[in-house]
């Protein structure tokens, strides 16, 4: 059974930093690209970032480019999102999600339950 | 403002069919057969319903179907059931030099 378990969400002040983690199990982690997708309270889904199976290719939404960094450790079956210079508009539930392919696409077949990040003073 | 445009809400009675549209541009929906659709019930994680415009993942009912014409993709749900009431989001590839992946704003489906 595929499982994606996010952690690291907390309340942080504007301008602060945070690192989210996602522990993956139930599939061959290093065969697949991975995404972070977020959802602000009461709002729709917003794609944040994508990393290819080997970490060689990374992509970001314009809203987070230059502030967020996606990475993965295939030896630990883990995905990460380093978030810097946080803003109030980054407040959201952050989902870790698995792509159907290694290079990444828009076919996201498994999602975690999310971790809540709140940016507030 | 979302990159892909969806109606805010649609509704239908049990047994009827409904279609949700997703309008993009020639840079995303119109250029790639990489449109997917997600169902999200309140308080739950999204679920993949359609990928690559019209493919259904294993386990998804064949009452769900997808299509695309030009810059607009569509999700059709036939034989509406009460459990289909949820939010639906479309998603498209937008090119590696741009936002890469974009979602629609979401459509609330109400089963009357």
PDB file of C-alpha atoms in Angstrom:
ATOM      1  CA  UNK A   1       0.000   0.000   0.000  1.00  0.00           C
ATOM      2  CA  UNK A   2       1.363   3.388  -1.005  1.00  0.00           C
ATOM      3  CA  UNK A   3       1.764   5.736   1.933  1.00  0.00           C
ATOM      4  CA  UNK A   4       2.928   9.334   1.967  1.00  0.00           C
ATOM      5  CA  UNK A   5       3.276  10.949   5.383  1.00  0.00           C
ATOM      6  CA  UNK A   6       4.110  14.633   5.601  1.00  0.00           C
ATOM      7  CA  UNK A   7       5.561  16.361   8.646  1.00  0.00           C
ATOM      8  CA  UNK A   8       7.095  19.653   9.683  1.00  0.00           C
ATOM      9  CA  UNK A   9       4.137  21.994   9.432  1.00  0.00           C
ATOM     10  CA  UNK A  10       4.006  24.576  12.237  1.00  0.00           C
ATOM     11  CA  UNK A  11       3.206  28.212  12.926  1.00  0.00           C
ATOM     12  CA  UNK A  12       6.078  30.415  11.740  1.00  0.00           C
ATOM     13  CA  UNK A  13       6.589  34.160  11.601  1.00  0.00           C
ATOM     14  CA  UNK A  14       6.719  36.077   8.319  1.00  0.00           C
ATOM     15  CA  UNK A  15      10.235  36.000   6.931  1.00  0.00           C
ATOM     16  CA  UNK A  16      10.964  32.730   8.692  1.00  0.00           C
ATOM     17  CA  UNK A  17      12.060  29.354   7.354  1.00  0.00           C
ATOM     18  CA  UNK A  18      10.684  25.846   7.563  1.00  0.00           C
ATOM     19  CA  UNK A  19      11.527  22.418   6.189  1.00  0.00           C
ATOM     20  CA  UNK A  20       8.770  19.990   5.312  1.00  0.00           C
ATOM     21  CA  UNK A  21       9.414  16.270   5.033  1.00  0.00           C
ATOM     22  CA  UNK A  22       7.517  13.430   3.388  1.00  0.00           C
ATOM     23  CA  UNK A  23       8.167   9.779   4.211  1.00  0.00           C
ATOM     24  CA  UNK A  24       7.213   7.440   1.378  1.00  0.00           C
ATOM     25  CA  UNK A  25       6.530   3.711   1.512  1.00  0.00           C
ATOM     26  CA  UNK A  26       4.782   0.983  -0.429  1.00  0.00           C
ATOM     27  CA  UNK A  27       6.438   1.691  -3.788  1.00  0.00           C
ATOM     28  CA  UNK A  28       9.885   1.993  -5.341  1.00  0.00           C
ATOM     29  CA  UNK A  29      10.507   5.614  -4.399  1.00  0.00           C
ATOM     30  CA  UNK A  30      13.431   6.247  -6.738  1.00  0.00           C
ATOM     31  CA  UNK A  31      11.401   5.257  -9.808  1.00  0.00           C
ATOM     32  CA  UNK A  32       9.001   8.202  -9.573  1.00  0.00           C
ATOM     33  CA  UNK A  33       8.914  11.967  -9.681  1.00  0.00           C
ATOM     34  CA  UNK A  34       7.359  13.701  -6.691  1.00  0.00           C
ATOM     35  CA  UNK A  35       5.346  16.891  -6.197  1.00  0.00           C
ATOM     36  CA  UNK A  36       4.413  19.362  -3.493  1.00  0.00           C
ATOM     37  CA  UNK A  37       0.924  20.819  -3.905  1.00  0.00           C
ATOM     38  CA  UNK A  38      -0.669  23.245  -1.460  1.00  0.00           C
ATOM     39  CA  UNK A  39      -4.172  24.341  -0.566  1.00  0.00           C
ATOM     40  CA  UNK A  40      -4.867  27.536   1.338  1.00  0.00           C
ATOM     41  CA  UNK A  41      -7.781  27.323   3.806  1.00  0.00           C
ATOM     42  CA  UNK A  42     -11.041  27.226   1.870  1.00  0.00           C
ATOM     43  CA  UNK A  43      -9.243  27.644  -1.458  1.00  0.00           C
ATOM     44  CA  UNK A  44      -8.276  25.500  -4.429  1.00  0.00           C
ATOM     45  CA  UNK A  45      -5.225  23.423  -5.207  1.00  0.00           C
ATOM     46  CA  UNK A  46      -1.992  25.165  -6.159  1.00  0.00           C
ATOM     47  CA  UNK A  47       0.952  23.273  -7.602  1.00  0.00           C
ATOM     48  CA  UNK A  48       4.198  24.215  -5.824  1.00  0.00           C
ATOM     49  CA  UNK A  49       7.099  22.108  -7.050  1.00  0.00           C
ATOM     50  CA  UNK A  50       8.213  18.935  -8.850  1.00  0.00           C
ATOM     51  CA  UNK A  51      11.383  16.853  -8.646  1.00  0.00           C
ATOM     52  CA  UNK A  52      12.341  14.068 -11.046  1.00  0.00           C
ATOM     53  CA  UNK A  53      13.123  10.530  -9.924  1.00  0.00           C
ATOM     54  CA  UNK A  54      16.833  11.212  -9.523  1.00  0.00           C
ATOM     55  CA  UNK A  55      16.613  14.789  -8.329  1.00  0.00           C
ATOM     56  CA  UNK A  56      18.254  15.963 -11.531  1.00  0.00           C
ATOM     57  CA  UNK A  57      15.348  18.148 -12.601  1.00  0.00           C
ATOM     58  CA  UNK A  58      13.355  20.480 -10.400  1.00  0.00           C
ATOM     59  CA  UNK A  59      10.556  22.897 -11.208  1.00  0.00           C
ATOM     60  CA  UNK A  60       8.757  25.582  -9.219  1.00  0.00           C
ATOM     61  CA  UNK A  61       5.641  27.707  -9.351  1.00  0.00           C
ATOM     62  CA  UNK A  62       6.436  31.363  -9.977  1.00  0.00           C
ATOM     63  CA  UNK A  63       4.946  32.199  -6.564  1.00  0.00           C
ATOM     64  CA  UNK A  64       7.681  30.255  -4.728  1.00  0.00           C
ATOM     65  CA  UNK A  65      10.616  30.401  -7.139  1.00  0.00           C
ATOM     66  CA  UNK A  66      13.756  31.607  -5.410  1.00  0.00           C
ATOM     67  CA  UNK A  67      12.300  31.005  -1.933  1.00  0.00           C
ATOM     68  CA  UNK A  68      11.492  27.276  -1.859  1.00  0.00           C
ATOM     69  CA  UNK A  69      13.793  24.348  -2.659  1.00  0.00           C
ATOM     70  CA  UNK A  70      12.615  20.807  -3.321  1.00  0.00           C
ATOM     71  CA  UNK A  71      14.925  17.876  -2.728  1.00  0.00           C
ATOM     72  CA  UNK A  72      14.849  14.126  -2.164  1.00  0.00           C
ATOM     73  CA  UNK A  73      16.926  11.438  -0.499  1.00  0.00           C
ATOM     74  CA  UNK A  74      16.270   8.188  -2.308  1.00  0.00           C
ATOM     75  CA  UNK A  75      18.287   6.244   0.255  1.00  0.00           C
ATOM     76  CA  UNK A  76      15.771   7.343   2.890  1.00  0.00           C
ATOM     77  CA  UNK A  77      12.638   7.268   0.695  1.00  0.00           C
ATOM     78  CA  UNK A  78      12.071  10.883   1.631  1.00  0.00           C
ATOM     79  CA  UNK A  79      11.007  14.111  -0.048  1.00  0.00           C
ATOM     80  CA  UNK A  80      11.687  17.586   1.326  1.00  0.00           C
ATOM     81  CA  UNK A  81      10.625  21.179   0.831  1.00  0.00           C
ATOM     82  CA  UNK A  82      12.852  23.912   2.242  1.00  0.00           C
ATOM     83  CA  UNK A  83      10.782  27.047   2.594  1.00  0.00           C
ATOM     84  CA  UNK A  84      12.517  30.420   3.162  1.00  0.00           C
ATOM     85  CA  UNK A  85      11.310  34.024   3.355  1.00  0.00           C
ATOM     86  CA  UNK A  86       7.843  32.831   4.233  1.00  0.00           C
ATOM     87  CA  UNK A  87       4.872  35.090   3.632  1.00  0.00           C
ATOM     88  CA  UNK A  88       1.320  35.133   4.942  1.00  0.00           C
ATOM     89  CA  UNK A  89       0.125  33.919   1.540  1.00  0.00           C
ATOM     90  CA  UNK A  90       2.168  30.724   1.975  1.00  0.00           C
ATOM     91  CA  UNK A  91      -0.270  29.635   4.686  1.00  0.00           C
ATOM     92  CA  UNK A  92      -1.734  26.363   3.449  1.00  0.00           C
ATOM     93  CA  UNK A  93      -2.026  22.627   3.790  1.00  0.00           C
ATOM     94  CA  UNK A  94       0.964  21.191   1.959  1.00  0.00           C
ATOM     95  CA  UNK A  95       0.497  17.846   0.219  1.00  0.00           C
ATOM     96  CA  UNK A  96       3.264  15.478  -0.795  1.00  0.00           C
ATOM     97  CA  UNK A  97       2.220  13.619  -3.940  1.00  0.00           C
ATOM     98  CA  UNK A  98       3.569  10.887  -6.200  1.00  0.00           C
ATOM     99  CA  UNK A  99       3.692  11.163  -9.987  1.00  0.00           C
ATOM    100  CA  UNK A 100       2.905   8.234 -12.255  1.00  0.00           C
ATOM    101  CA  UNK A 101       6.193   8.738 -14.107  1.00  0.00           C
ATOM    102  CA  UNK A 102       9.849   9.233 -13.351  1.00  0.00           C
ATOM    103  CA  UNK A 103      10.370  12.496 -15.185  1.00  0.00           C
ATOM    104  CA  UNK A 104       7.185  14.076 -13.886  1.00  0.00           C
ATOM    105  CA  UNK A 105       3.883  14.942 -15.482  1.00  0.00           C
ATOM    106  CA  UNK A 106       0.452  16.071 -14.357  1.00  0.00           C
ATOM    107  CA  UNK A 107      -0.612  12.528 -13.461  1.00  0.00           C
ATOM    108  CA  UNK A 108      -0.460  12.504  -9.676  1.00  0.00           C
ATOM    109  CA  UNK A 109      -1.754   9.150  -8.506  1.00  0.00           C
ATOM    110  CA  UNK A 110      -1.161   9.226  -4.744  1.00  0.00           C
ATOM    111  CA  UNK A 111      -1.419  12.019  -2.196  1.00  0.00           C
ATOM    112  CA  UNK A 112      -0.546  12.306   1.474  1.00  0.00           C
ATOM    113  CA  UNK A 113      -2.914  13.796   4.029  1.00  0.00           C
ATOM    114  CA  UNK A 114      -1.013  17.065   4.190  1.00  0.00           C
ATOM    115  CA  UNK A 115       0.825  19.132   6.785  1.00  0.00           C
ATOM    116  CA  UNK A 116      -0.404  22.587   7.782  1.00  0.00           C
ATOM    117  CA  UNK A 117       1.885  25.579   7.515  1.00  0.00           C
ATOM    118  CA  UNK A 118       0.691  28.808   9.104  1.00  0.00           C
ATOM    119  CA  UNK A 119       2.640  32.012   8.559  1.00  0.00           C
ATOM    120  CA  UNK A 120       1.598  34.558  11.145  1.00  0.00           C
ATOM    121  CA  UNK A 121       3.090  36.970  13.640  1.00  0.00           C
TER     122      UNK A 121
ATOM    123  CA  UNK B   1      -6.549  34.116 -10.535  1.00  0.00           C
ATOM    124  CA  UNK B   2      -6.136  30.471 -11.592  1.00  0.00           C
ATOM    125  CA  UNK B   3      -4.328  29.634 -14.824  1.00  0.00           C
ATOM    126  CA  UNK B   4      -7.127  27.283 -15.931  1.00  0.00           C
ATOM    127  CA  UNK B   5     -10.751  28.417 -15.846  1.00  0.00           C
ATOM    128  CA  UNK B   6     -13.480  26.186 -14.431  1.00  0.00           C
ATOM    129  CA  UNK B   7     -17.084  26.993 -13.539  1.00  0.00           C
ATOM    130  CA  UNK B   8     -17.425  27.626  -9.827  1.00  0.00           C
ATOM    131  CA  UNK B   9     -20.303  25.211  -9.506  1.00  0.00           C
ATOM    132  CA  UNK B  10     -22.387  22.684 -11.388  1.00  0.00           C
ATOM    133  CA  UNK B  11     -25.309  20.565 -10.274  1.00  0.00           C
ATOM    134  CA  UNK B  12     -27.332  17.611 -11.418  1.00  0.00           C
ATOM    135  CA  UNK B  13     -29.868  15.084 -10.212  1.00  0.00           C
ATOM    136  CA  UNK B  14     -29.084  11.437  -9.503  1.00  0.00           C
ATOM    137  CA  UNK B  15     -28.843   9.464 -12.708  1.00  0.00           C
ATOM    138  CA  UNK B  16     -28.189  12.500 -14.881  1.00  0.00           C
ATOM    139  CA  UNK B  17     -24.948  13.408 -16.644  1.00  0.00           C
ATOM    140  CA  UNK B  18     -22.945  16.563 -16.098  1.00  0.00           C
ATOM    141  CA  UNK B  19     -19.875  18.053 -17.762  1.00  0.00           C
ATOM    142  CA  UNK B  20     -17.267  20.287 -16.159  1.00  0.00           C
ATOM    143  CA  UNK B  21     -15.193  22.416 -18.494  1.00  0.00           C
ATOM    144  CA  UNK B  22     -11.594  23.503 -18.041  1.00  0.00           C
ATOM    145  CA  UNK B  23     -10.393  26.283 -20.313  1.00  0.00           C
ATOM    146  CA  UNK B  24      -6.738  27.056 -20.772  1.00  0.00           C
ATOM    147  CA  UNK B  25      -4.661  28.449 -23.598  1.00  0.00           C
ATOM    148  CA  UNK B  26      -2.636  27.261 -26.543  1.00  0.00           C
ATOM    149  CA  UNK B  27       0.360  27.178 -24.165  1.00  0.00           C
ATOM    150  CA  UNK B  28      -1.067  24.576 -21.825  1.00  0.00           C
ATOM    151  CA  UNK B  29      -4.276  22.602 -22.488  1.00  0.00           C
ATOM    152  CA  UNK B  30      -4.145  23.244 -26.212  1.00  0.00           C
ATOM    153  CA  UNK B  31      -0.552  22.080 -26.653  1.00  0.00           C
ATOM    154  CA  UNK B  32      -0.289  18.939 -24.568  1.00  0.00           C
ATOM    155  CA  UNK B  33      -2.337  15.822 -23.924  1.00  0.00           C
ATOM    156  CA  UNK B  34      -1.391  16.084 -20.271  1.00  0.00           C
ATOM    157  CA  UNK B  35      -4.654  17.089 -18.638  1.00  0.00           C
ATOM    158  CA  UNK B  36      -5.745  15.379 -15.451  1.00  0.00           C
ATOM    159  CA  UNK B  37      -8.775  15.643 -13.196  1.00  0.00           C
ATOM    160  CA  UNK B  38      -8.964  15.298  -9.412  1.00  0.00           C
ATOM    161  CA  UNK B  39     -11.888  14.730  -7.070  1.00  0.00           C
ATOM    162  CA  UNK B  40     -11.710  16.107  -3.543  1.00  0.00           C
ATOM    163  CA  UNK B  41     -14.232  15.445  -0.802  1.00  0.00           C
ATOM    164  CA  UNK B  42     -14.296  17.836   2.186  1.00  0.00           C
ATOM    165  CA  UNK B  43     -11.380  17.262   4.526  1.00  0.00           C
ATOM    166  CA  UNK B  44      -9.843  14.634   2.269  1.00  0.00           C
ATOM    167  CA  UNK B  45      -6.854  14.492  -0.046  1.00  0.00           C
ATOM    168  CA  UNK B  46      -7.473  14.784  -3.796  1.00  0.00           C
ATOM    169  CA  UNK B  47      -7.996  11.632  -5.841  1.00  0.00           C
ATOM    170  CA  UNK B  48      -6.912  11.137  -9.451  1.00  0.00           C
ATOM    171  CA  UNK B  49      -9.933  10.466 -11.657  1.00  0.00           C
ATOM    172  CA  UNK B  50      -8.628  11.043 -15.205  1.00  0.00           C
ATOM    173  CA  UNK B  51      -5.093  11.433 -16.558  1.00  0.00           C
ATOM    174  CA  UNK B  52      -3.644  12.223 -19.980  1.00  0.00           C
ATOM    175  CA  UNK B  53      -6.986  13.721 -21.056  1.00  0.00           C
ATOM    176  CA  UNK B  54      -9.075  10.557 -21.134  1.00  0.00           C
ATOM    177  CA  UNK B  55      -7.366   7.681 -19.292  1.00  0.00           C
ATOM    178  CA  UNK B  56      -8.932   6.256 -16.153  1.00  0.00           C
ATOM    179  CA  UNK B  57      -6.768   4.886 -13.332  1.00  0.00           C
ATOM    180  CA  UNK B  58      -7.539   1.417 -12.094  1.00  0.00           C
ATOM    181  CA  UNK B  59     -10.477   1.483  -9.693  1.00  0.00           C
ATOM    182  CA  UNK B  60     -12.118   4.630 -11.022  1.00  0.00           C
ATOM    183  CA  UNK B  61     -15.662   4.107 -12.233  1.00  0.00           C
ATOM    184  CA  UNK B  62     -16.263   4.172 -15.981  1.00  0.00           C
ATOM    185  CA  UNK B  63     -18.968   6.750 -15.273  1.00  0.00           C
ATOM    186  CA  UNK B  64     -16.105   9.253 -15.349  1.00  0.00           C
ATOM    187  CA  UNK B  65     -14.702  10.241 -18.733  1.00  0.00           C
ATOM    188  CA  UNK B  66     -12.470  12.976 -20.088  1.00  0.00           C
ATOM    189  CA  UNK B  67     -12.011  14.707 -23.406  1.00  0.00           C
ATOM    190  CA  UNK B  68     -10.351  17.741 -24.972  1.00  0.00           C
ATOM    191  CA  UNK B  69     -11.087  20.073 -27.832  1.00  0.00           C
ATOM    192  CA  UNK B  70      -8.699  22.890 -28.602  1.00  0.00           C
ATOM    193  CA  UNK B  71      -7.889  24.796 -25.432  1.00  0.00           C
ATOM    194  CA  UNK B  72     -10.752  23.286 -23.417  1.00  0.00           C
ATOM    195  CA  UNK B  73     -10.780  19.995 -21.568  1.00  0.00           C
ATOM    196  CA  UNK B  74     -13.910  18.426 -20.131  1.00  0.00           C
ATOM    197  CA  UNK B  75     -14.836  15.942 -17.442  1.00  0.00           C
ATOM    198  CA  UNK B  76     -18.135  14.134 -17.860  1.00  0.00           C
ATOM    199  CA  UNK B  77     -19.801  12.190 -15.075  1.00  0.00           C
ATOM    200  CA  UNK B  78     -22.681   9.993 -16.164  1.00  0.00           C
ATOM    201  CA  UNK B  79     -25.280   8.331 -13.947  1.00  0.00           C
ATOM    202  CA  UNK B  80     -24.699  10.838 -11.151  1.00  0.00           C
ATOM    203  CA  UNK B  81     -24.595   9.390  -7.659  1.00  0.00           C
ATOM    204  CA  UNK B  82     -24.756  11.098  -4.281  1.00  0.00           C
ATOM    205  CA  UNK B  83     -21.121  10.195  -3.560  1.00  0.00           C
ATOM    206  CA  UNK B  84     -19.989  12.138  -6.636  1.00  0.00           C
ATOM    207  CA  UNK B  85     -20.735  15.372  -4.770  1.00  0.00           C
ATOM    208  CA  UNK B  86     -17.291  16.903  -4.300  1.00  0.00           C
ATOM    209  CA  UNK B  87     -14.883  19.508  -5.640  1.00  0.00           C
ATOM    210  CA  UNK B  88     -13.252  18.755  -8.978  1.00  0.00           C
ATOM    211  CA  UNK B  89      -9.985  20.227 -10.231  1.00  0.00           C
ATOM    212  CA  UNK B  90      -8.415  20.090 -13.655  1.00  0.00           C
ATOM    213  CA  UNK B  91      -4.665  20.210 -14.121  1.00  0.00           C
ATOM    214  CA  UNK B  92      -2.482  20.719 -17.173  1.00  0.00           C
ATOM    215  CA  UNK B  93       1.157  20.705 -18.144  1.00  0.00           C
ATOM    216  CA  UNK B  94       2.208  24.221 -19.104  1.00  0.00           C
ATOM    217  CA  UNK B  95       5.687  23.755 -20.508  1.00  0.00           C
ATOM    218  CA  UNK B  96       9.072  23.428 -18.846  1.00  0.00           C
ATOM    219  CA  UNK B  97       9.971  27.101 -19.274  1.00  0.00           C
ATOM    220  CA  UNK B  98       6.894  28.388 -17.483  1.00  0.00           C
ATOM    221  CA  UNK B  99       4.808  27.329 -14.502  1.00  0.00           C
ATOM    222  CA  UNK B 100       5.206  23.702 -15.594  1.00  0.00           C
ATOM    223  CA  UNK B 101       2.010  22.490 -13.920  1.00  0.00           C
ATOM    224  CA  UNK B 102      -1.174  24.523 -13.443  1.00  0.00           C
ATOM    225  CA  UNK B 103      -4.468  23.749 -11.726  1.00  0.00           C
ATOM    226  CA  UNK B 104      -7.923  25.087 -12.369  1.00  0.00           C
ATOM    227  CA  UNK B 105      -9.776  26.981  -9.677  1.00  0.00           C
ATOM    228  CA  UNK B 106     -12.040  24.040  -8.930  1.00  0.00           C
ATOM    229  CA  UNK B 107     -15.718  23.241  -9.468  1.00  0.00           C
ATOM    230  CA  UNK B 108     -18.153  22.329  -6.726  1.00  0.00           C
ATOM    231  CA  UNK B 109     -20.465  19.557  -7.905  1.00  0.00           C
ATOM    232  CA  UNK B 110     -23.786  19.358  -6.104  1.00  0.00           C
ATOM    233  CA  UNK B 111     -25.989  16.298  -6.535  1.00  0.00           C
ATOM    234  CA  UNK B 112     -29.541  17.525  -6.021  1.00  0.00           C
TER     235      UNK B 112
END
